[in-house]
Short mmCIF file of C-alpha atoms in Angstrom, two decimals:
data_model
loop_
_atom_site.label_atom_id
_atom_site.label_comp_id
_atom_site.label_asym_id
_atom_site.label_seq_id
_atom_site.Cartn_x
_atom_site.Cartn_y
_atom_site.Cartn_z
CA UNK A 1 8.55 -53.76 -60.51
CA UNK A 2 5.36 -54.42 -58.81
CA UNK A 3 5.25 -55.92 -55.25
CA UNK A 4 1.79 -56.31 -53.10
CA UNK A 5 1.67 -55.70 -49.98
CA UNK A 6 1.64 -59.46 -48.50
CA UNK A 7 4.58 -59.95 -50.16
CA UNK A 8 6.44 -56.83 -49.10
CA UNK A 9 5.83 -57.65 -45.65
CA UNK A 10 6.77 -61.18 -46.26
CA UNK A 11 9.81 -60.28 -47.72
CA UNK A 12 10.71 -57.64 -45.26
CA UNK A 13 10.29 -60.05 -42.11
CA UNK A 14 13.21 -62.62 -43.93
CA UNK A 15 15.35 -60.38 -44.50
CA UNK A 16 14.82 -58.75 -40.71
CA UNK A 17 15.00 -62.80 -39.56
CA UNK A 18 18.43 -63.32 -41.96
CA UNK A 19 19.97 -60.22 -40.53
CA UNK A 20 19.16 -61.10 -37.02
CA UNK A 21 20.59 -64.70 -37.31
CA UNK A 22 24.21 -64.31 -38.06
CA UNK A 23 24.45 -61.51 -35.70
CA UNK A 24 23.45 -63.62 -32.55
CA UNK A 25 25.27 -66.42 -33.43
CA UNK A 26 28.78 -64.22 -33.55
CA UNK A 27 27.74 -62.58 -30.13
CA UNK A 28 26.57 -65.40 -28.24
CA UNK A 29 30.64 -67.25 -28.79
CA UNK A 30 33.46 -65.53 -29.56
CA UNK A 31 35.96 -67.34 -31.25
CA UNK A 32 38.06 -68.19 -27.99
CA UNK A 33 34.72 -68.97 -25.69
CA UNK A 34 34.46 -71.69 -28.65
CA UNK A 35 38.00 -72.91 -28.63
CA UNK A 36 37.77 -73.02 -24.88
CA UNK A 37 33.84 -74.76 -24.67
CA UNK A 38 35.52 -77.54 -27.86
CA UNK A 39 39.19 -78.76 -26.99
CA UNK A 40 40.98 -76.02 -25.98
CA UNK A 41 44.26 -75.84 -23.33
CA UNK A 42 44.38 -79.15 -21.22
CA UNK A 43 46.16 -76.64 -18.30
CA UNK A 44 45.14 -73.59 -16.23
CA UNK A 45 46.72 -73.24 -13.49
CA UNK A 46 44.80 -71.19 -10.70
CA UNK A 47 46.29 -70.83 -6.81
CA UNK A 48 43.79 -71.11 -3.71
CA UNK A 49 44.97 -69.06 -0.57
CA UNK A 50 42.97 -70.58 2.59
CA UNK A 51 43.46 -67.29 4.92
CA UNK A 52 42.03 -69.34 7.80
CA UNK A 53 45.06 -71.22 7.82
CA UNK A 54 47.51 -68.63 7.18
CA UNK A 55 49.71 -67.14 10.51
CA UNK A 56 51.78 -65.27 8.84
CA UNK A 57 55.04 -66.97 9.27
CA UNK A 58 56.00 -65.34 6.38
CA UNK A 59 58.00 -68.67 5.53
CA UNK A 60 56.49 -68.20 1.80
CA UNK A 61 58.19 -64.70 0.95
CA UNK A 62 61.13 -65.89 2.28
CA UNK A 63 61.32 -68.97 -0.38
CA UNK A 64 59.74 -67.18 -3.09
CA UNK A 65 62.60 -64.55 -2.91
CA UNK A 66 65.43 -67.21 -2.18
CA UNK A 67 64.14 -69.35 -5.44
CA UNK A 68 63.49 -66.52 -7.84
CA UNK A 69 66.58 -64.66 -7.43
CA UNK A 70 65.12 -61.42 -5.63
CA UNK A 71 67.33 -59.72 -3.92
CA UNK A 72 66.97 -60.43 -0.07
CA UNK A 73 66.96 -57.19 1.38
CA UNK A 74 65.35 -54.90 -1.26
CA UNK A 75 62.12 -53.45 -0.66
CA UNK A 76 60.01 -55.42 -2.97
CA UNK A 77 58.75 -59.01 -3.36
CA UNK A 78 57.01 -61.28 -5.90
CA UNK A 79 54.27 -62.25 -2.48
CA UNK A 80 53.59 -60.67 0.26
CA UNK A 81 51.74 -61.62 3.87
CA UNK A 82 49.50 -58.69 4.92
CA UNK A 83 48.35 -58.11 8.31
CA UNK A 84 44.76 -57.34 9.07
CA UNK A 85 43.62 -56.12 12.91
CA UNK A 86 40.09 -55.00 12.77
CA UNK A 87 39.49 -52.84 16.48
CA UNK A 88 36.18 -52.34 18.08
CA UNK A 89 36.09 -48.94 17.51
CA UNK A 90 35.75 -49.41 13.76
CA UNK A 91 39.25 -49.15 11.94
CA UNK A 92 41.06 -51.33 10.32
CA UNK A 93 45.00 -51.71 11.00
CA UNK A 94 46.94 -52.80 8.00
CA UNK A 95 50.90 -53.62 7.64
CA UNK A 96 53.04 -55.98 5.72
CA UNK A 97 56.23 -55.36 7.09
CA UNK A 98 59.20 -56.19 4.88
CA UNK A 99 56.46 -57.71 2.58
CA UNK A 100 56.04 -60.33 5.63
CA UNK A 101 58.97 -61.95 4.87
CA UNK A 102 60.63 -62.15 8.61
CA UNK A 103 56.90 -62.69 9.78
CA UNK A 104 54.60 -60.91 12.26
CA UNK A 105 56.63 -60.99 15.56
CA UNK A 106 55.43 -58.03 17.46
CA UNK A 107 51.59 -57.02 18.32
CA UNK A 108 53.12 -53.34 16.73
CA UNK A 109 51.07 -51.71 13.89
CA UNK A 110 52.56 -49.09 12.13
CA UNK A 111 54.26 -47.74 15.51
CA UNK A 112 51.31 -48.18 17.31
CA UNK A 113 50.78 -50.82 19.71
CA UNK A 114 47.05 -52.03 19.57
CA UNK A 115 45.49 -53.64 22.79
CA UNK A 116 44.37 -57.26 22.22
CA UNK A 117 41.34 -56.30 24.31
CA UNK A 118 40.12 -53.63 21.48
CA UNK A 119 40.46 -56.16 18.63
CA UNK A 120 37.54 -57.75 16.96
CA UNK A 121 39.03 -59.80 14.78
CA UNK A 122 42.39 -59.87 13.15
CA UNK A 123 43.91 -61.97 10.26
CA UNK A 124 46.92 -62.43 7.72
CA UNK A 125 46.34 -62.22 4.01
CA UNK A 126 48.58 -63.60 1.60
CA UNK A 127 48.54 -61.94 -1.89
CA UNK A 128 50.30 -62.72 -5.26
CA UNK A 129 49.86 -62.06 -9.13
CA UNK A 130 46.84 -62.62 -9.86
CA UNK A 131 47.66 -64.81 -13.75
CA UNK A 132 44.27 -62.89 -14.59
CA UNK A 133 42.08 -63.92 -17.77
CA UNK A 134 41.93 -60.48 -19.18
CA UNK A 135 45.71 -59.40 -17.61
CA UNK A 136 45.58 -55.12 -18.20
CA UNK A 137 48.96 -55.26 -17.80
CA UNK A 138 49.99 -57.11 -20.51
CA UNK A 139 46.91 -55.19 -22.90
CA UNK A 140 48.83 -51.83 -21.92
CA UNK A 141 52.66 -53.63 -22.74
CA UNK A 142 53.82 -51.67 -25.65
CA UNK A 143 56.66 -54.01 -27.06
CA UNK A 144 54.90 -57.43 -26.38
CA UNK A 145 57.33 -57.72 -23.43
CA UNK A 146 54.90 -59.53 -21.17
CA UNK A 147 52.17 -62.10 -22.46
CA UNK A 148 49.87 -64.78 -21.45
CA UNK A 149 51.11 -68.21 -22.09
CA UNK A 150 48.49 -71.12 -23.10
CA UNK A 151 48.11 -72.72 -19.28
CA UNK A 152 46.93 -68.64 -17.81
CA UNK A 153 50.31 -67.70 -16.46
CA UNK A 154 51.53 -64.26 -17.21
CA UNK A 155 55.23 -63.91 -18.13
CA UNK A 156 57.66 -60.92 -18.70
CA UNK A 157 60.10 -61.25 -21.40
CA UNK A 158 63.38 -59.60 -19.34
CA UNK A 159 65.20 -59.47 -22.58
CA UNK A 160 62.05 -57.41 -24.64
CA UNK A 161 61.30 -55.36 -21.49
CA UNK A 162 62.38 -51.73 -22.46
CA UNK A 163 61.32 -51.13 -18.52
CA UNK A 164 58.44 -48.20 -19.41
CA UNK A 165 56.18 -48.85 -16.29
CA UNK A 166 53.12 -49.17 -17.72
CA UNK A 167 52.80 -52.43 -16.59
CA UNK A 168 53.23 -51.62 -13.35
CA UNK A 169 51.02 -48.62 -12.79
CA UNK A 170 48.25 -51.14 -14.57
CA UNK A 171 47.82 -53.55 -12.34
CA UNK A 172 44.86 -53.27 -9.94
CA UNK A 173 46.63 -55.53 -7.88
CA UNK A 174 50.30 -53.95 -7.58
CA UNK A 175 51.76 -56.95 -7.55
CA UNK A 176 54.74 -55.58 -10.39
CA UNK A 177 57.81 -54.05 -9.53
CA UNK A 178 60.99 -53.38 -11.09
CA UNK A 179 63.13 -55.78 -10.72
CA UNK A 180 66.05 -54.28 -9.06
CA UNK A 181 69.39 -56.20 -10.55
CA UNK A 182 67.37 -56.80 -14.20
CA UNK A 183 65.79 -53.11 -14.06
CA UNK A 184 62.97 -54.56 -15.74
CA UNK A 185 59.32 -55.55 -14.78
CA UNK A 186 58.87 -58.07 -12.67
CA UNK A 187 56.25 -60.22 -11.02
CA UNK A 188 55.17 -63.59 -9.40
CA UNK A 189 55.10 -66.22 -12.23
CA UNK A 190 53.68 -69.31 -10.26
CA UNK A 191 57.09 -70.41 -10.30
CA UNK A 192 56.68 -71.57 -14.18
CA UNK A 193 60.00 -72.99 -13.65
CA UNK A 194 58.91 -75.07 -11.03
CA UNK A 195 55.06 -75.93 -11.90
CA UNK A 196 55.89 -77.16 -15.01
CA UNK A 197 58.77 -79.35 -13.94
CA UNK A 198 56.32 -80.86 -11.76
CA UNK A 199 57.29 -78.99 -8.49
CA UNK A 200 55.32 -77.10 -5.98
CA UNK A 201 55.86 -73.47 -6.05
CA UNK A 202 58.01 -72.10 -3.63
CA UNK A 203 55.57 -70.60 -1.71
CA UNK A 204 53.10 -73.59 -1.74
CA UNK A 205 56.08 -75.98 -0.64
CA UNK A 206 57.59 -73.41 2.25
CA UNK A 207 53.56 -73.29 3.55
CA UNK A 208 53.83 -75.33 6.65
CA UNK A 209 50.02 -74.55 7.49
CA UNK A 210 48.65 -75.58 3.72
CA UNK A 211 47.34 -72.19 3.56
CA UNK A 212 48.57 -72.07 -0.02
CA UNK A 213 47.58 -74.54 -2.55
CA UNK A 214 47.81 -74.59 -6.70
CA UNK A 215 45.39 -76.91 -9.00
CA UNK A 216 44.21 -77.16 -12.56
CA UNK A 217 41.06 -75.77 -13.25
CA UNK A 218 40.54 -78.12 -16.06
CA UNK A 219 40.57 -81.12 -14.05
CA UNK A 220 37.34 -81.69 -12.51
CA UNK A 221 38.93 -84.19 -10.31
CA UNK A 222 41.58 -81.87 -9.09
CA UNK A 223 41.16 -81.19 -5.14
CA UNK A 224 42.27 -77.54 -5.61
CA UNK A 225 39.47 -77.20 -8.56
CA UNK A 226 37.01 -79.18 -6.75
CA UNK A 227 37.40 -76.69 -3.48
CA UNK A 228 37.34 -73.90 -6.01
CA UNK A 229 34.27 -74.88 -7.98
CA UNK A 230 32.24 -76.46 -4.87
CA UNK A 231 32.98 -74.01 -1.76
CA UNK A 232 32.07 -69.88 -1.53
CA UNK A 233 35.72 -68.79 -2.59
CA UNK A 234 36.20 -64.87 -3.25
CA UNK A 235 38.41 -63.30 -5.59
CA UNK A 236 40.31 -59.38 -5.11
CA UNK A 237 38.76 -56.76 -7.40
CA UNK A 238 36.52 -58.70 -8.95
CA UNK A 239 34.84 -55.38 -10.87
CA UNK A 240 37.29 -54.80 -12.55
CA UNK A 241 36.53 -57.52 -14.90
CA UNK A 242 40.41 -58.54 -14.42
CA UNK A 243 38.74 -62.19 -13.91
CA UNK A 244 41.69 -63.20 -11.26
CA UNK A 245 42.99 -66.61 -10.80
CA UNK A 246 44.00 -66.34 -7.16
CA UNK A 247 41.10 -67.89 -5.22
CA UNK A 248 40.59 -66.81 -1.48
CA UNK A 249 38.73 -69.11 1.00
CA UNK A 250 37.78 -66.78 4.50
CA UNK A 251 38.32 -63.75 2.68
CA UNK A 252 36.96 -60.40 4.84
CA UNK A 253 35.42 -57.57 3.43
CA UNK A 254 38.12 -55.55 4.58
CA UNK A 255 40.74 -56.69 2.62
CA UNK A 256 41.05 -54.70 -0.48
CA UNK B 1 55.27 -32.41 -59.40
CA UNK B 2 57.42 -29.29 -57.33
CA UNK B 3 60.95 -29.63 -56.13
CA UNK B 4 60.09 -29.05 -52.42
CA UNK B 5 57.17 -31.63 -52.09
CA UNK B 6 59.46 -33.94 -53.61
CA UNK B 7 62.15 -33.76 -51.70
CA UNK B 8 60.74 -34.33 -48.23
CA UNK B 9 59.05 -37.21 -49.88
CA UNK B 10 61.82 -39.44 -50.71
CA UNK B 11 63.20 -38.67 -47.55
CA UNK B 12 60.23 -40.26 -45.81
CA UNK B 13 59.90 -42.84 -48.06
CA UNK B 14 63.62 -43.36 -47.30
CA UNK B 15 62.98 -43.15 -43.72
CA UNK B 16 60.18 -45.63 -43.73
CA UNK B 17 61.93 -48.53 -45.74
CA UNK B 18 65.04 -48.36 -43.67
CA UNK B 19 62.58 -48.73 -40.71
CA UNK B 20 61.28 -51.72 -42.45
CA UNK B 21 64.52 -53.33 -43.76
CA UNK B 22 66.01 -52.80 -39.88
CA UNK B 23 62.71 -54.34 -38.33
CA UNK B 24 63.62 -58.27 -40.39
CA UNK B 25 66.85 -58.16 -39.15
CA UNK B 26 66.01 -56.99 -35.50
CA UNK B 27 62.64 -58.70 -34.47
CA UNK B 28 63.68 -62.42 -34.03
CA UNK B 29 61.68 -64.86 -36.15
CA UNK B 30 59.82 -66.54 -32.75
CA UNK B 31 58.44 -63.03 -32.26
CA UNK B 32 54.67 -63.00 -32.95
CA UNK B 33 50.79 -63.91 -32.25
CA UNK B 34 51.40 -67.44 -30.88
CA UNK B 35 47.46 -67.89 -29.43
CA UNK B 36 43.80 -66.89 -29.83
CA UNK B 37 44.92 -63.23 -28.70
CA UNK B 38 46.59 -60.32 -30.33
CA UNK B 39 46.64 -58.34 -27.30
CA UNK B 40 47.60 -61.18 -25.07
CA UNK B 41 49.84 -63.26 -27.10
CA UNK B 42 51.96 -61.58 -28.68
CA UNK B 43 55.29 -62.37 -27.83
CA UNK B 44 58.75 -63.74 -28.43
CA UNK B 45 57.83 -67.61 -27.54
CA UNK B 46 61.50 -68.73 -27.01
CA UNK B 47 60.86 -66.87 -23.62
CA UNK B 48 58.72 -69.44 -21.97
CA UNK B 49 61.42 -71.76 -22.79
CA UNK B 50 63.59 -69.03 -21.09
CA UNK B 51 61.83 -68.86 -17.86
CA UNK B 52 61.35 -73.72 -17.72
CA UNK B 53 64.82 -73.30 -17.91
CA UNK B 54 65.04 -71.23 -14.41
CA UNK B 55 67.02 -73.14 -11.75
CA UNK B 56 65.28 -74.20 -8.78
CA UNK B 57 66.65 -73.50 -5.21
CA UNK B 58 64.22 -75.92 -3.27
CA UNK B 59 64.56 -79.53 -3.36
CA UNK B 60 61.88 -81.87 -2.51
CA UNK B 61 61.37 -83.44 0.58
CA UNK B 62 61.80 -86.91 -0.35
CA UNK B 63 64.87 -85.88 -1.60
CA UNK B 64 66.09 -84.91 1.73
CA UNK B 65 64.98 -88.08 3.30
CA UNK B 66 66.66 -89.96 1.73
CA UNK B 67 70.64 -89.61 3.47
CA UNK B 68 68.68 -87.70 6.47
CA UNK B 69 65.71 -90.42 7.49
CA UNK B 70 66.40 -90.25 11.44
CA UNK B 71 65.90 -86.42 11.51
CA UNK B 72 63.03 -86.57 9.27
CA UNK B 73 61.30 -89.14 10.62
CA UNK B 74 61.74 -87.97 13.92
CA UNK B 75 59.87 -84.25 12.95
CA UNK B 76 57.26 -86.66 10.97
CA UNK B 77 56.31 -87.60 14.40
CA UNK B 78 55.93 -84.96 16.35
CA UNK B 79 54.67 -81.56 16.77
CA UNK B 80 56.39 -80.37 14.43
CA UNK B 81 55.23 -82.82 11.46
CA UNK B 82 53.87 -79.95 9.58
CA UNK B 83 57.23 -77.92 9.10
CA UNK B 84 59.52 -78.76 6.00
CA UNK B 85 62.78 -78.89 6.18
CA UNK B 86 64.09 -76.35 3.85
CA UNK B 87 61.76 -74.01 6.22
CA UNK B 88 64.88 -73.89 8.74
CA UNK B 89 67.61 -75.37 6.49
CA UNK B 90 67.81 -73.52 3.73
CA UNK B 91 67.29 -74.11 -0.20
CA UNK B 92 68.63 -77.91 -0.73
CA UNK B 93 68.83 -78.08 -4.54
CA UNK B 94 73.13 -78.41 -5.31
CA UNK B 95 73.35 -80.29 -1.81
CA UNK B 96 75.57 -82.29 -1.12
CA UNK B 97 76.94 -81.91 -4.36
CA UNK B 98 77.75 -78.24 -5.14
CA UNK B 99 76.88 -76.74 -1.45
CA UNK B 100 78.19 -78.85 0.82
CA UNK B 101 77.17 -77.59 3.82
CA UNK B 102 73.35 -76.14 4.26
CA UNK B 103 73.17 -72.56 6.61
CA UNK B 104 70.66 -73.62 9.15
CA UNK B 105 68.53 -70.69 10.61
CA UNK B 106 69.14 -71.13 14.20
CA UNK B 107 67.85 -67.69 15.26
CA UNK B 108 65.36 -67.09 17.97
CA UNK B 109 63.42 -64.33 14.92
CA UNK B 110 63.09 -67.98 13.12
CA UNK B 111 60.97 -69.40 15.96
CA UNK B 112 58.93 -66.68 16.74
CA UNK B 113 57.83 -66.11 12.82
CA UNK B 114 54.93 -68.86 14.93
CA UNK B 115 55.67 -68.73 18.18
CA UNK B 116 55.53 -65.25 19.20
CA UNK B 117 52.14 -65.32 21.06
CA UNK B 118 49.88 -62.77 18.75
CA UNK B 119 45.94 -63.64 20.42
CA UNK B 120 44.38 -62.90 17.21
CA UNK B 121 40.56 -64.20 17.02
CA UNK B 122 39.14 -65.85 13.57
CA UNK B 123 43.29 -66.79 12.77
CA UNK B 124 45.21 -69.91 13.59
CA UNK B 125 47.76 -67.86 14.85
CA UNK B 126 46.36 -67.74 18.16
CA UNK B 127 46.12 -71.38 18.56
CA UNK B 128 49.74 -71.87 18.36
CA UNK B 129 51.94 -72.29 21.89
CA UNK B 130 52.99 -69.11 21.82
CA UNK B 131 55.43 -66.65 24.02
CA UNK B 132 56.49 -62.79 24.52
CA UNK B 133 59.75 -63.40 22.73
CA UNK B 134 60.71 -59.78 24.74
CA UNK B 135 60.06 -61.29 28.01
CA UNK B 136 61.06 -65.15 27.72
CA UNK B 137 64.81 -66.26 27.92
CA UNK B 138 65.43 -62.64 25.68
CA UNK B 139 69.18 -63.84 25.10
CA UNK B 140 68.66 -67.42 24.66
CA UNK B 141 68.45 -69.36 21.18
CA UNK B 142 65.44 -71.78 21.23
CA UNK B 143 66.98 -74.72 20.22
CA UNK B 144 69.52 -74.60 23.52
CA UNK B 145 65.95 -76.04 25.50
CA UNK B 146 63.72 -76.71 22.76
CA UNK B 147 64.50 -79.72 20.21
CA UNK B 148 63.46 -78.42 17.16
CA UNK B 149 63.21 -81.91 15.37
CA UNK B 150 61.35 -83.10 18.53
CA UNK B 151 59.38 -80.26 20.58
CA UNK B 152 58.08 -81.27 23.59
CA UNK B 153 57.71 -79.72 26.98
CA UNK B 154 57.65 -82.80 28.66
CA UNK B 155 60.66 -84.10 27.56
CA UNK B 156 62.71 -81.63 28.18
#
């Protein structure tokens, strides 16, 4: 077969061009980025925690564990209040006693009692799950026990939990436990129960300051989405790619 | 082929279809990809039914207003307009129905969740009347001076 040279090196930039094409066109959407960019889910639910507002009251950890069945006095919690106090001398006091849940009624830290004169600043931040976009704890679930439904809230099956831990030792966050009566993973669920019944969440009702909010960030006209998409909000982690869906207004760089 | 590869052959292949015969009988029906994701959606999806079908505790507040309007109405207007009721009365879902009678948290530890003076700069808890809830009537329930449905030091 004979083949000059103009049309080798005609030939040999088509195919490089046909190769090329197909390639960018598979990396530039994956097939979810499509579905999500076409039609999609109607419903993602994402929670905005104003910590300007918060006082830590602690009235939220108190209804989330009264409305999904956590037992009162055990040591964990679906949400927690933590306590910030940032001193003049550089370090940075943190407690959440009792996950917050009888409040913040003593200037104590940790045993130590911190002189209002020495603080800088001092704040209370509220923390939950997270409902992440790429959740690692339900990527490291070996039994398909926990899962993310179609609205970005991440349940745990308590009858296909085989209670292994992984879950909980994956989360950047902490926020899972087990639970102590089910002895199997557990976690903040936006109150699914409630949300989609058309209820506040627990914790967003028992907020008397408004510190805690919950929208739907596909509704453009949503006041939760429009705060999220037109003020400087912060997420927790945010390198580790978990892409979070608790937004934090006022957030400090000292909160971790 | 020999006797002992044999052997240990059929009993894997044994092994491995009883695994497989057990697995349709044991993995209910619902249980599968139900989504984009296979490492995010897989799951048993009668389980989101499962958790809509949660009870609720808390009530809503228009619920409540509507027996209790003269309380209500009377926080609505004062300094207190921000605080829901279930914050002091307890989950109201069952009420009057199944729980007849709501446990009110009457404690002074309830008050002070706000009203123990903390000055903390950059947070709203420092703009709240506060007090030294050591120092200030230490025996005393709040609500013996304070109206909780109407706080005001004037009126007192």
């Amino acid at each position: 077969m004979s083949c000059s040279r103009r049309e080798f090196l005609k030939n040999t930039m088509a195919g490089a061009v046909a190769a090329a094409m197909p390639a960018c066109s598979v990396i530039l959407l994956a097939p979810g980025e499509a579905k999500a960019m076409t039609d999609g889910s109607k419903l993602r639910w994402a929670f905005l925690v104003d910590t300007e507002k918060c006082v830590g009251c602690g009235l939220c950890v108190d209804a989330c564990k009264t409305e999904n069945e956590i037992p009162y006095d055990a040591p964990v919690s679906r949400t927690w209040v933590e306590r910030y106090v940032i001193t003049k001398d550089g370090e940075t006091h943190i407690d959440s006693p009792k996950a917050g849940r009888d409040g913040f009624t003593t200037g104590e830290i940790r045993g130590e009692e911190i002189d209002p004169e020495d603080i800088d600043k001092a704040f209370f931040v509220p923390k939950l799950c997270n409902q992440c976009d790429n959740p690692p704890c339900v990527q490291v679930c070996p039994v398909g026990a926990t899962y993310q439904t179609d609205d970005g809230v991440v349940l745990v099956d308590r009858k296909w939990c085989i209670g292994c831990g992984y879950c909980v030792m994956a989360c950047p966050y902490g926020v899972r436990f087990f639970h102590p009566i089910h002895k199997t993973a557990e976690k903040c669920n936006f109150c699914y129960h409630r949300i989609t019944d058309g209820k506040q969440a627990a914790c967003v009702q028992a907020c008397p300051f408004e510190a805690r909010k919950m929208g739907n960030l596909r509704d453009p006209e949503d006041p939760v989405t429009k705060v999220i998409s037109n003020e400087r909000v912060q997420v927790l982690k945010d390198e580790y790619g978990t892409k979070p869906h608790v937004f934090y207004l006022g957030l400090d760089e000292k909160v971790r | 082929m020999k006797k002992h590869v044999l052997r240990p052959l059929w009993v894997a292949i044994f092994l491995v279809g009883s695994i497989l015969i057990a697995r349709v009988f044991l993995v209910p029906d619902d249980f599968g990809v139900h989504g984009d994701s296979f490492t995010y959606n897989f799951y048993r999806l009668s389980n989101v039914q499962e958790w809509k079908d949660f009870p609720a505790k808390y009530t809503s507040e228009k619920r409540c207003r509507r027996c209790h309007d003269e309380n209500a109405g009377l926080l609505r207007e004062s300094k207190h307009a921000k605080l829901r009721c279930q914050n002091c009365h307890g989950p109201g879902a069952g009420h009057p129905k199944e729980i007849e009678r709501l446990s009110i948290n009457t404690t002074r530890d309830h008050c002070l969740r706000c009203h123990q003076r903390l000055a903390y700069p950059s947070s709203q808890r420092a703009d709240l009347p506060g007090i030294d809830g050591a120092k200030h009537k230490k025996k005393k329930e709040c609500r013996k001076c304070h109206n909780p449905h109407h706080p005001d030091l004037e009126d007192m």
